CSV table of C-alpha atoms in Angstrom, one decimal:
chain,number,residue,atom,x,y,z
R,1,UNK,CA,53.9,-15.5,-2.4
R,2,UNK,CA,57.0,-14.9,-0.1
R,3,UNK,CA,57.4,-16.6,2.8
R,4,UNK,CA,58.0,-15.3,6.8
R,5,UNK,CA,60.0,-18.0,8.1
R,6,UNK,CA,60.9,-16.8,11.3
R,7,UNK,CA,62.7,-14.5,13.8
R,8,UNK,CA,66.2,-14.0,15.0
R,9,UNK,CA,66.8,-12.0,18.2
R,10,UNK,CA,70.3,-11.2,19.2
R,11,UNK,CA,72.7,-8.9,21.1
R,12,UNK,CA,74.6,-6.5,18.8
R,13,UNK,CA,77.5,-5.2,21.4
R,14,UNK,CA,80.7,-3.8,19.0
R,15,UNK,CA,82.7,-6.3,21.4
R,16,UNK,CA,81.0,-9.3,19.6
R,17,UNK,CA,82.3,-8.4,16.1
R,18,UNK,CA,85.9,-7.6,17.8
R,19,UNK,CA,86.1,-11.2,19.5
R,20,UNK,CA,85.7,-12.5,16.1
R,21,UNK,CA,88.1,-10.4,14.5
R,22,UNK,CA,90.2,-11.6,17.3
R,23,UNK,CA,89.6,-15.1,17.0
R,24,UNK,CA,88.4,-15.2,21.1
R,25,UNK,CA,85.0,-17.3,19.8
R,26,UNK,CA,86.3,-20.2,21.8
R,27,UNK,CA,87.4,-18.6,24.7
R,28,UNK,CA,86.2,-19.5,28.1
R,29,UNK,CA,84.7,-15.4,28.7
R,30,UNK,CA,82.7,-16.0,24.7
R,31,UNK,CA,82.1,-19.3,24.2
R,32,UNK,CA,78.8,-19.4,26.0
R,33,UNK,CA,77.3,-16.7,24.2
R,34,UNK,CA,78.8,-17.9,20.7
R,35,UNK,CA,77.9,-21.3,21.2
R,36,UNK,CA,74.2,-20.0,21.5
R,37,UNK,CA,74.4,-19.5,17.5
R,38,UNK,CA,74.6,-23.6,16.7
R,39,UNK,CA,70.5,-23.7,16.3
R,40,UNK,CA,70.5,-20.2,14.0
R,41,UNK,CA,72.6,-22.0,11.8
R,42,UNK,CA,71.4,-25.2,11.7
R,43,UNK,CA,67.6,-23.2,10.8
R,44,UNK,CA,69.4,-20.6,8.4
R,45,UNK,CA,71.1,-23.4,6.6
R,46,UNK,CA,68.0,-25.7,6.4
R,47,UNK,CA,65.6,-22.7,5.4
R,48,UNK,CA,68.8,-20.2,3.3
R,49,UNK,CA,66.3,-17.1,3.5
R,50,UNK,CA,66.5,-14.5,0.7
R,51,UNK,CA,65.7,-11.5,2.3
R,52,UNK,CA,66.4,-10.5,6.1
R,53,UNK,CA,64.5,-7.4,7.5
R,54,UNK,CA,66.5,-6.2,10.4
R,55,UNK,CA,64.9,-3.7,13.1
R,56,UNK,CA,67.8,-1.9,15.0
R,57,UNK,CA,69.2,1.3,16.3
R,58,UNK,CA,71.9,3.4,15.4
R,59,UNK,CA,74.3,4.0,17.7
R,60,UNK,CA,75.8,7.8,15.6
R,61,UNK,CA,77.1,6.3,12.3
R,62,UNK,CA,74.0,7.2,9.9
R,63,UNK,CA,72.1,9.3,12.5
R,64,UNK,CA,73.1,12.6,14.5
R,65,UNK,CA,71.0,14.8,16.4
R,66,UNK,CA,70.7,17.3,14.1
R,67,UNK,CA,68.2,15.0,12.4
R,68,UNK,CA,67.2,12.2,14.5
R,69,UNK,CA,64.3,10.0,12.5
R,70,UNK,CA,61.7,8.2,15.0
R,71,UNK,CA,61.7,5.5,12.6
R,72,UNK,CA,63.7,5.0,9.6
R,73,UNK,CA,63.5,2.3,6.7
R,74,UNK,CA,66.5,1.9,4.0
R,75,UNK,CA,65.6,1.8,0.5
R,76,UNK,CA,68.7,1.8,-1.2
R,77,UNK,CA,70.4,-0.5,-3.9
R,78,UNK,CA,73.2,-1.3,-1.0
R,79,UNK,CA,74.7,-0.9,2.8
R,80,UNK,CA,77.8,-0.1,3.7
R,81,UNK,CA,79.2,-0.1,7.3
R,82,UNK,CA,81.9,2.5,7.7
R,83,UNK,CA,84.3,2.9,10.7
R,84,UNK,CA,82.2,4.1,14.0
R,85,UNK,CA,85.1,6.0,15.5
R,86,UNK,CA,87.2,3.2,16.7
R,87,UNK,CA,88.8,2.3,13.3
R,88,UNK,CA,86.5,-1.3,13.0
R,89,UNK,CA,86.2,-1.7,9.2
R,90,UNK,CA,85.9,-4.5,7.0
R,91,UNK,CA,82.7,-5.7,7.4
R,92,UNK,CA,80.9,-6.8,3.7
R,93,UNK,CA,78.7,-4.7,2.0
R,94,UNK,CA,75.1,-5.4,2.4
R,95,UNK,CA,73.2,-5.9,-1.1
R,96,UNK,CA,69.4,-4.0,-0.6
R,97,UNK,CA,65.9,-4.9,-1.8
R,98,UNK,CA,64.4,-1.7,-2.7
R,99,UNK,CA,61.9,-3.0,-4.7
R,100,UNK,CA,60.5,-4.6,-1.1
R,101,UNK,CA,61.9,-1.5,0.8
R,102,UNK,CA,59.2,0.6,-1.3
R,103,UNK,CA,56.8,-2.0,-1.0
R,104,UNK,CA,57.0,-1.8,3.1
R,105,UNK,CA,57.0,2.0,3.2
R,106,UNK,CA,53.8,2.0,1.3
R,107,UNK,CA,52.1,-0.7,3.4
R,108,UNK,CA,53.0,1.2,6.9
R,109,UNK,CA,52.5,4.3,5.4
R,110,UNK,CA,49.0,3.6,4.5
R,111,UNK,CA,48.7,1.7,8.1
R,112,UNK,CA,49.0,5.7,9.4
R,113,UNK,CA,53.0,5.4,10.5
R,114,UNK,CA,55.5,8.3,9.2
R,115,UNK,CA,59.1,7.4,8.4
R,116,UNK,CA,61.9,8.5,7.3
R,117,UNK,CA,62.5,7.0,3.9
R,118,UNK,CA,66.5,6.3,3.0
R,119,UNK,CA,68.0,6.1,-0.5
R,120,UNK,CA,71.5,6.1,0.8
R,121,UNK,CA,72.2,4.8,4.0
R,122,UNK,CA,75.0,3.7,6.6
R,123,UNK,CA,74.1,1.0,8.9
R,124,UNK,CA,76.5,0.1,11.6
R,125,UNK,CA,77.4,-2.6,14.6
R,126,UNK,CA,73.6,-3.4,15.1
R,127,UNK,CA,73.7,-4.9,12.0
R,128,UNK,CA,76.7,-6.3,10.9
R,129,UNK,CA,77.7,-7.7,14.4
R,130,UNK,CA,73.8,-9.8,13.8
R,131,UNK,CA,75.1,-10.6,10.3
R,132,UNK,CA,78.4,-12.1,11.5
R,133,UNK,CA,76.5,-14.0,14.0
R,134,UNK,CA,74.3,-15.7,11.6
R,135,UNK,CA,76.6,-16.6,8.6
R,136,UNK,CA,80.1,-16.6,10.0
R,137,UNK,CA,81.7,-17.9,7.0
R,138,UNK,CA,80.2,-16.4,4.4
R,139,UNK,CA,82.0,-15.1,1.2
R,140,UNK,CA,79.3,-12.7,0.8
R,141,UNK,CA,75.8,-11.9,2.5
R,142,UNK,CA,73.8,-14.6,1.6
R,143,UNK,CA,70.5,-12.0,1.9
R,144,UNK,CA,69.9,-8.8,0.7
R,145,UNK,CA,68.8,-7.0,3.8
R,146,UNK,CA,65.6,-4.0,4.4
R,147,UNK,CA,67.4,-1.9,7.3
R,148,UNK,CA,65.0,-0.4,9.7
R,149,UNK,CA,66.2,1.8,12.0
R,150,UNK,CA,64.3,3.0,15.3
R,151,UNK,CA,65.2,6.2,17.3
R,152,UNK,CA,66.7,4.6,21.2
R,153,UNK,CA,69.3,7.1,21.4
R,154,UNK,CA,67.1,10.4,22.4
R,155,UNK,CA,64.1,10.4,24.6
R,156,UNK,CA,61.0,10.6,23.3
R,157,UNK,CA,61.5,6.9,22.0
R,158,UNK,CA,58.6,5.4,20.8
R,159,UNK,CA,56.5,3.5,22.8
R,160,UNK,CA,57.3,0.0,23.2
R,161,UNK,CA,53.2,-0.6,21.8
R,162,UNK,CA,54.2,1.7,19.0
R,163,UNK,CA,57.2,-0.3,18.1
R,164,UNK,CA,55.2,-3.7,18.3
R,165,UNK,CA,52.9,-2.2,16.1
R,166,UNK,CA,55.2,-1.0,13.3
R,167,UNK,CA,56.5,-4.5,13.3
R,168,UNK,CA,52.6,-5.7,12.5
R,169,UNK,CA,52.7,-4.1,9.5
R,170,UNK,CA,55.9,-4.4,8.3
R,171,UNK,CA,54.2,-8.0,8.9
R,172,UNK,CA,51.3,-7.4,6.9
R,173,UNK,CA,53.7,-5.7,4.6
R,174,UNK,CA,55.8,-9.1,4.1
R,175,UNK,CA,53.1,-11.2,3.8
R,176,UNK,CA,51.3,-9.4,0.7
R,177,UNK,CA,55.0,-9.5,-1.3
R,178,UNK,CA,54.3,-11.5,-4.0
R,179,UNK,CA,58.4,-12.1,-4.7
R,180,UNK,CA,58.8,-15.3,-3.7
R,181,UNK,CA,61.6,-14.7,-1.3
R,182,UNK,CA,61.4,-16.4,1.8
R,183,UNK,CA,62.1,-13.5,4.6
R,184,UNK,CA,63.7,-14.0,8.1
R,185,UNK,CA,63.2,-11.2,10.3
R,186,UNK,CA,65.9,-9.7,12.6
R,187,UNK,CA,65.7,-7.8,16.1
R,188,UNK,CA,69.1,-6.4,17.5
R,189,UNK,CA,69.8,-5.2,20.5
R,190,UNK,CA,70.0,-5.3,24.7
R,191,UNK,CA,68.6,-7.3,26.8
R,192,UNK,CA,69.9,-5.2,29.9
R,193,UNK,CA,72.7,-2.7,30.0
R,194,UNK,CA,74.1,0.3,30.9
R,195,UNK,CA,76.7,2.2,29.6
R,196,UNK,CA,76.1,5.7,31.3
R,197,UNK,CA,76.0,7.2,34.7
R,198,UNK,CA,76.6,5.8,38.2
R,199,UNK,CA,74.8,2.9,37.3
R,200,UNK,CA,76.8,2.1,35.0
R,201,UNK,CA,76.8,-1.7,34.6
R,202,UNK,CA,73.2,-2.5,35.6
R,203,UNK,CA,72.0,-6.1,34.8
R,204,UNK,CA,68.3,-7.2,35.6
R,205,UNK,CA,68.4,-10.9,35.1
R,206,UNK,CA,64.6,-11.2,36.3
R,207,UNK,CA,63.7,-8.4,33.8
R,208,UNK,CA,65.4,-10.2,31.1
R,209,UNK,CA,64.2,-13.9,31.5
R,210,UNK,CA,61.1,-12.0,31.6
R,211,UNK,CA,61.3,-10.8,28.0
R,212,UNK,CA,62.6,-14.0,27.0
R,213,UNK,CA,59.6,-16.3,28.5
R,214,UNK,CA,57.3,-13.6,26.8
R,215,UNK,CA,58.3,-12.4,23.6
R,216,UNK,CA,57.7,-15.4,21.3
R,217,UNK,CA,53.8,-16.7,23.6
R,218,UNK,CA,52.6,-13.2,24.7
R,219,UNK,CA,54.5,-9.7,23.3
R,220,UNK,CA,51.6,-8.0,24.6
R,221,UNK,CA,53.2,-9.0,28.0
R,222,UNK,CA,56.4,-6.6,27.4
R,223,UNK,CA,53.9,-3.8,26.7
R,224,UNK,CA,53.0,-3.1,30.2
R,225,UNK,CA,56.1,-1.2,30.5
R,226,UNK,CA,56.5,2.0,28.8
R,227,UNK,CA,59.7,3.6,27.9
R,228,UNK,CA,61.4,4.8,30.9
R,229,UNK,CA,59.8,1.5,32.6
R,230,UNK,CA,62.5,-0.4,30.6
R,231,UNK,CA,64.9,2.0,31.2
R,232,UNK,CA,64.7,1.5,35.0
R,233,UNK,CA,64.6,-2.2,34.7
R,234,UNK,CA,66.6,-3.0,31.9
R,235,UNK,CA,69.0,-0.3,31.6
R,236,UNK,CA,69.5,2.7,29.5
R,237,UNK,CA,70.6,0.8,26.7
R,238,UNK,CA,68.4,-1.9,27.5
R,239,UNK,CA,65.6,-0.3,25.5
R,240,UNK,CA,67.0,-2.0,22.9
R,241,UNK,CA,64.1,-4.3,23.6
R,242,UNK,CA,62.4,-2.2,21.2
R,243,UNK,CA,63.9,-3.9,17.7
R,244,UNK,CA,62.6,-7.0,19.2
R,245,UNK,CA,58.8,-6.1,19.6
R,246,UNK,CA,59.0,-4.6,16.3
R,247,UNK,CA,60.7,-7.6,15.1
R,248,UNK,CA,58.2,-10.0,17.5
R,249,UNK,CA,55.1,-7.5,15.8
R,250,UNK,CA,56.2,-8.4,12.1
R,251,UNK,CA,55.9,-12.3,12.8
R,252,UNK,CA,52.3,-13.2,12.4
R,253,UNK,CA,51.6,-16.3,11.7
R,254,UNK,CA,51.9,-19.4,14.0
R,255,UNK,CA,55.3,-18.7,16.5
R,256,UNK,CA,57.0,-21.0,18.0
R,257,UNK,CA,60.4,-20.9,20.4
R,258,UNK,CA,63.4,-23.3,18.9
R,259,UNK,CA,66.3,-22.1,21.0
R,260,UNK,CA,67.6,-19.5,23.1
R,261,UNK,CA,70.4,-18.5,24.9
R,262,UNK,CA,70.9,-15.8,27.9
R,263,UNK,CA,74.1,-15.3,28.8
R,264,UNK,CA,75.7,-12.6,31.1
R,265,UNK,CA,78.1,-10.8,30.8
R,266,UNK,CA,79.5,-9.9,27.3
R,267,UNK,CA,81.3,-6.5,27.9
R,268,UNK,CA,78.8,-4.1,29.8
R,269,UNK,CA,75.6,-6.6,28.7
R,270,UNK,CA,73.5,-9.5,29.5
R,271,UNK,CA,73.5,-11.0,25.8
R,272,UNK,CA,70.9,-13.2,24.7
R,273,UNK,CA,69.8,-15.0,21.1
R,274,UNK,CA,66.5,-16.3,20.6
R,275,UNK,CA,65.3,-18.1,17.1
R,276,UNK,CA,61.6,-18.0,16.7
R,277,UNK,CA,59.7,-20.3,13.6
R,278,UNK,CA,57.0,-18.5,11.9
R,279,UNK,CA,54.5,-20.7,10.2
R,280,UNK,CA,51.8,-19.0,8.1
R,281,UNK,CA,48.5,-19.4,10.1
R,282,UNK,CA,46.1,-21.5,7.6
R,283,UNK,CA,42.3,-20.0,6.5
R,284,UNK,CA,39.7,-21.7,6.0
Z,1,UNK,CA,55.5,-4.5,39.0
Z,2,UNK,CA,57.4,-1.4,38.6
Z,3,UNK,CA,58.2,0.7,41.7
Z,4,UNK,CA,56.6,4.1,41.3
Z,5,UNK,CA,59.8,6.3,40.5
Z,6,UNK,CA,60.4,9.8,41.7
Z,7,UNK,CA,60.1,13.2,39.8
Z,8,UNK,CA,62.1,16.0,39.9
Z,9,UNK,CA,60.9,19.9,40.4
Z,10,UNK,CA,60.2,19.8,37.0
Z,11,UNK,CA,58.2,17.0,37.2
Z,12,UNK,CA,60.4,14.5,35.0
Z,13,UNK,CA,60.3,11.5,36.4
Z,14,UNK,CA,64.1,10.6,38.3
Z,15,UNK,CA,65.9,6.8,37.3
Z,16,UNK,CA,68.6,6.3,40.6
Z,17,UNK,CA,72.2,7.0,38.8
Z,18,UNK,CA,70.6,7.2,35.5
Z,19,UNK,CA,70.2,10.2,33.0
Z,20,UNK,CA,67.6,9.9,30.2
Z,21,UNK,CA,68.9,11.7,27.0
Z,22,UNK,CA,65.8,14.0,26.7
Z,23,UNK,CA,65.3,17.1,24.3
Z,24,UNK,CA,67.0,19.0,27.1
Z,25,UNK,CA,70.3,16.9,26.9
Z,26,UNK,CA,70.2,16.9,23.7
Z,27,UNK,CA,70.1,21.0,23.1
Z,28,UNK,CA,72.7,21.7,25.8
Z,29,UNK,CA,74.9,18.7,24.7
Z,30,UNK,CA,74.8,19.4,20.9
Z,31,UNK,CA,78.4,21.1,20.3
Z,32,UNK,CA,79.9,18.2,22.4
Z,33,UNK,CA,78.4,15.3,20.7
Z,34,UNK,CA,78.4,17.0,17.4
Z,35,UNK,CA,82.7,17.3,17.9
Z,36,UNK,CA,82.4,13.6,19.4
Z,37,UNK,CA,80.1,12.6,16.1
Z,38,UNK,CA,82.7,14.0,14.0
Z,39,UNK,CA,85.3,11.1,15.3
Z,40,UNK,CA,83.8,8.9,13.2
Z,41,UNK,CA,86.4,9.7,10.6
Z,42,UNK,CA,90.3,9.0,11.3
Z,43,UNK,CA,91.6,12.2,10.4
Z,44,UNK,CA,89.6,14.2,12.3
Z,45,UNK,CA,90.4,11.8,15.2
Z,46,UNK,CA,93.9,12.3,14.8
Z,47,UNK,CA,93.6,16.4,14.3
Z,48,UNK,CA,91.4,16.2,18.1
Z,49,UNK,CA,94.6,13.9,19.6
Z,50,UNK,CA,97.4,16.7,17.8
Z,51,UNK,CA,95.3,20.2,19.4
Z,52,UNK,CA,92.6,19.5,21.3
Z,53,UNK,CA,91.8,22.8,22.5
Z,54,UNK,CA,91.8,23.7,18.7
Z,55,UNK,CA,89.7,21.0,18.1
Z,56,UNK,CA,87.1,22.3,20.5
Z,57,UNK,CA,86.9,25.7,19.5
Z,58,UNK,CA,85.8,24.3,16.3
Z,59,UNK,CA,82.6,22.7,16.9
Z,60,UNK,CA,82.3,26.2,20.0
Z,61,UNK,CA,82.3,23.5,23.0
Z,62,UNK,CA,80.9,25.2,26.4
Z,63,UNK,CA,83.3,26.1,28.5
Z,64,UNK,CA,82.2,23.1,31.4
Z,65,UNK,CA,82.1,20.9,28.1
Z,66,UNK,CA,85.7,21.6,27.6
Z,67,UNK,CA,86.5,21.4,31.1
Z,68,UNK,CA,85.3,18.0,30.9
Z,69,UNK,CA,86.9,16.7,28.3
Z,70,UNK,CA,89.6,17.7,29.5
Z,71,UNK,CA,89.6,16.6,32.5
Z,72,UNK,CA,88.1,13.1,31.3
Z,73,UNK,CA,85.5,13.6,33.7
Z,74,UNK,CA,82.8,10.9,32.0
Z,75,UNK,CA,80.2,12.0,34.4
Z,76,UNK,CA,80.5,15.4,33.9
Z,77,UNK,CA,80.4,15.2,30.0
Z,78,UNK,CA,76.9,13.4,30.6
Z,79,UNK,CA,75.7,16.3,32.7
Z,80,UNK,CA,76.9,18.4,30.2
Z,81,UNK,CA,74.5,16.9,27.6
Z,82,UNK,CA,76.7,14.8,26.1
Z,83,UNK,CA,75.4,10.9,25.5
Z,84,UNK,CA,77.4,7.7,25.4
Z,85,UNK,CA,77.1,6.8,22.2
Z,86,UNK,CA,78.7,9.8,20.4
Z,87,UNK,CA,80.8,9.9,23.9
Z,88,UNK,CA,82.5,6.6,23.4
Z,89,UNK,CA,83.7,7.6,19.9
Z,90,UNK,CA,85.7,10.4,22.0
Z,91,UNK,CA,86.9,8.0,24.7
Z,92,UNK,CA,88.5,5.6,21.9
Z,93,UNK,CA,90.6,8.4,21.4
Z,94,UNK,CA,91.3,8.0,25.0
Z,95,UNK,CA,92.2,4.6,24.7
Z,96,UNK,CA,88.9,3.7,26.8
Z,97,UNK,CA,86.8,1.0,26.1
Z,98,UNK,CA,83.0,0.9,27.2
Z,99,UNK,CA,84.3,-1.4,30.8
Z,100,UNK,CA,86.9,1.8,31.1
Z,101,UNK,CA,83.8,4.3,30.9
Z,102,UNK,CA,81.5,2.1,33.7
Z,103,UNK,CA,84.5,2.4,36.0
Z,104,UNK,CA,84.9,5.5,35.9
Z,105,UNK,CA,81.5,6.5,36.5
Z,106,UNK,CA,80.8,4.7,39.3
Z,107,UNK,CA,84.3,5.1,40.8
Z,108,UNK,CA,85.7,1.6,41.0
Z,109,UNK,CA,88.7,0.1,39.5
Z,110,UNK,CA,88.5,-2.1,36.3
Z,111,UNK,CA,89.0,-4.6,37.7
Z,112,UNK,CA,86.4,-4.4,40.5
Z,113,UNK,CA,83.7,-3.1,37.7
Z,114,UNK,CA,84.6,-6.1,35.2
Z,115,UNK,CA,84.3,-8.3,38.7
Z,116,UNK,CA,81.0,-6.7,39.4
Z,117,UNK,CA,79.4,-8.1,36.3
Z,118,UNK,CA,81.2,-11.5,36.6
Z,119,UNK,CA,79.4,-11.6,39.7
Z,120,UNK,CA,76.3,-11.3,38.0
Z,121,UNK,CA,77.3,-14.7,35.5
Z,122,UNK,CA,75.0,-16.6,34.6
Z,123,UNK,CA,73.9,-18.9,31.3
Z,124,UNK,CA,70.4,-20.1,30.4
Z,125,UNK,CA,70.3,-22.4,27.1
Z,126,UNK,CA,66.9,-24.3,25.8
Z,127,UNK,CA,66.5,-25.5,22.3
Z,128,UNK,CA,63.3,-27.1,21.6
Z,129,UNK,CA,63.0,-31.1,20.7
């Protein structure tokens, strides 16, 4: 049987993935955020997952409006990230799992969600920054990643229940895999920012803390808020929150909180990683 | 709890200095975020930077749209249905960077908007026993 082993949660911002290019990790403005990444690598080198399933939005590399998917899962052979308009290339190619790609879409299928299904797929900053983050100095990705992508860019979004609900199948998708691969889940994203309008630069350190004290004891909590709730607390790109209830929903087992860091501000956001163990729950 | 927000005469509920890309944004904004979309790619980057008015009658910009871009008049662009994301690919042509953009919009200086969020620093760290 495979094996969840846990949850990483993490801020995606394109400035991340520049700072590194740049060499700034050390620098007095970075350091506290990068420094956050010391327990993800100490748990990603003790448990070297096989698979990472990554919930995260596109930000216009993959997706335009003339087709915009609510949810969409990749199922190709491999990922590319391409340049997002500001000539950022070079990030590794991302090796897929479509056998468990297929596998997932048949489970939430058959749990009554409808997604977009991907052969050939782009997946941009929200992914590789998270993969940068959590193997720094790797040669090549040392998992094969299942890309899935959920709609934060044009209102409707789904509903922040809806999202936490995909992720508890994708759960109960992971769980009945009988490949063997141990499987980290991934949730990219906020917590609070703002890109747009004349509040521009909004930061809601009591909204975020919130979602940190909450997410790995009692999702349900983050529930209470719908949509454009989280926009007015956490921003309009704070509804980012969304890849981590999906990400939160597909860790079922027993969850426990190892580290986090909340640090503001990186660029425009308050950044924040949080590493979550997931330990099968045992039946009698 | 949330405060109880306000709703507009069409009943859409109002977010102070906020504009929710909704299927109405997204129908008058398409030409401009389609052109913005297209930016991905370097050349066509580089054909916007050599004739922008060209450029724009290509994907049929609005008239305010074009206004607007060129008067790099962020808010405007966002009233005109264009969203950040596919509008940041537009101001990298502009040499503007996402700190650029906020301080723009809410009529500060750089420096005073990067200030702004310093003001707001803070660091939390726990990692369990």
């Amino acid at each position: 049987m495979s094996e969840v082993i846990g949850g990483i949660f993490t801020s995606h911002v394109p400035g991340i993935g520049k700072a590194i290019a740049n060499g700034q990790k050390q620098d007095p403005y970075w350091k506290p955020f990068f420094d956050g990444f010391a327990p993800v690598h100490a748990f990603l080198e003790r448990e070297r997952p096989d698979v990472a399933v990554v919930f995260y939005n596109d930000h216009g590399l993959n997706f335009f409006l003339d087709k915009m998917p609510t949810f969409a899962i990749g199922a190709a052979p491999e990922y590319r990230h391409e340049d997002e308009g500001w000539g950022i290339t070079g990030f590794k190619p991302f090796a897929g799992h479509p056998e468990l790609s297929w596998h997932i879409i048949g489970q939430v299928v058959h749990d009554e969600f409808d997604p977009v299904t991907c052969q050939s797929m782009l997946v941009d900053h929200a992914v590789a920054v998270p993969f940068e983050l959590c193997w720094p100095d790797a040669a090549a990705w040392p998992v094969k990643l299942v890309p899935i992508c959920i709609n934060t860019v044009q209102h409707p979004l789904p509903s922040p229940k809806r999202c936490f609900a995909l992720g508890r199948s994708v759960g109960r998708a992971l769980e009945s895999w009988t490949g063997g691969e141990k499987i980290v889940v991934l949730g990219t994203g906020g917590l609070s920012h703002q890109l747009d309008g004349e509040r521009a630069g909004w930061i809601n350190v009591d909204y975020d803390k919130f979602c940190l004290r909450n997410i790995v004891p009692d999702p349900e909590a983050l529930l209470q808020h719908d949509v454009l709730d989280i926009v007015e607390l956490a921003g309009t790109q704070g509804v980012e929150i969304l890849n981590w209830l999906a990400a939160r929903g597909a860790l079922r087992g027993s969850v426990k909180e190892l580290a986090h860091n909340y640090h503001v501000p990186i660029s425009n956001t308050a950044a924040a990683t949080l590493l979550a163990r997931n330990d099968a729950v045992a039946h009698a | 709890m949330v405060s109880l927000s306000k709703a507009d005469a069409a009943g859409k509920r109002t977010i102070a200095g906020t504009h929710v890309f909704d299927g109405d944004a997204a129908r008058a904004g398409y030409a401009l975020n389609a052109m913005c979309f297209s930016f991905n790619d370097a050349i066509h980057r580089a054909e916007f930077a050599a004739d922008p008015e060209a450029y724009m009658d290509r994907f049929a910009l609005t008239a305010a749209q074009r206004q607007t871009v060129r008067d790099k008049d962020v808010l405007g662009m966002i009233a005109a249905g264009g969203n950040v994301y596919y509008l940041a690919k537009l101001a990298g042509i502009f040499g503007l960077n996402v700190q650029d953009l906020g301080a723009l919009q809410t009529g500060m200086g750089v420096d005073d908007f990067k200030s702004a969020l310093l003001s707001k620093s803070t660091t939390e760290r726990s990692i369990a026993a």
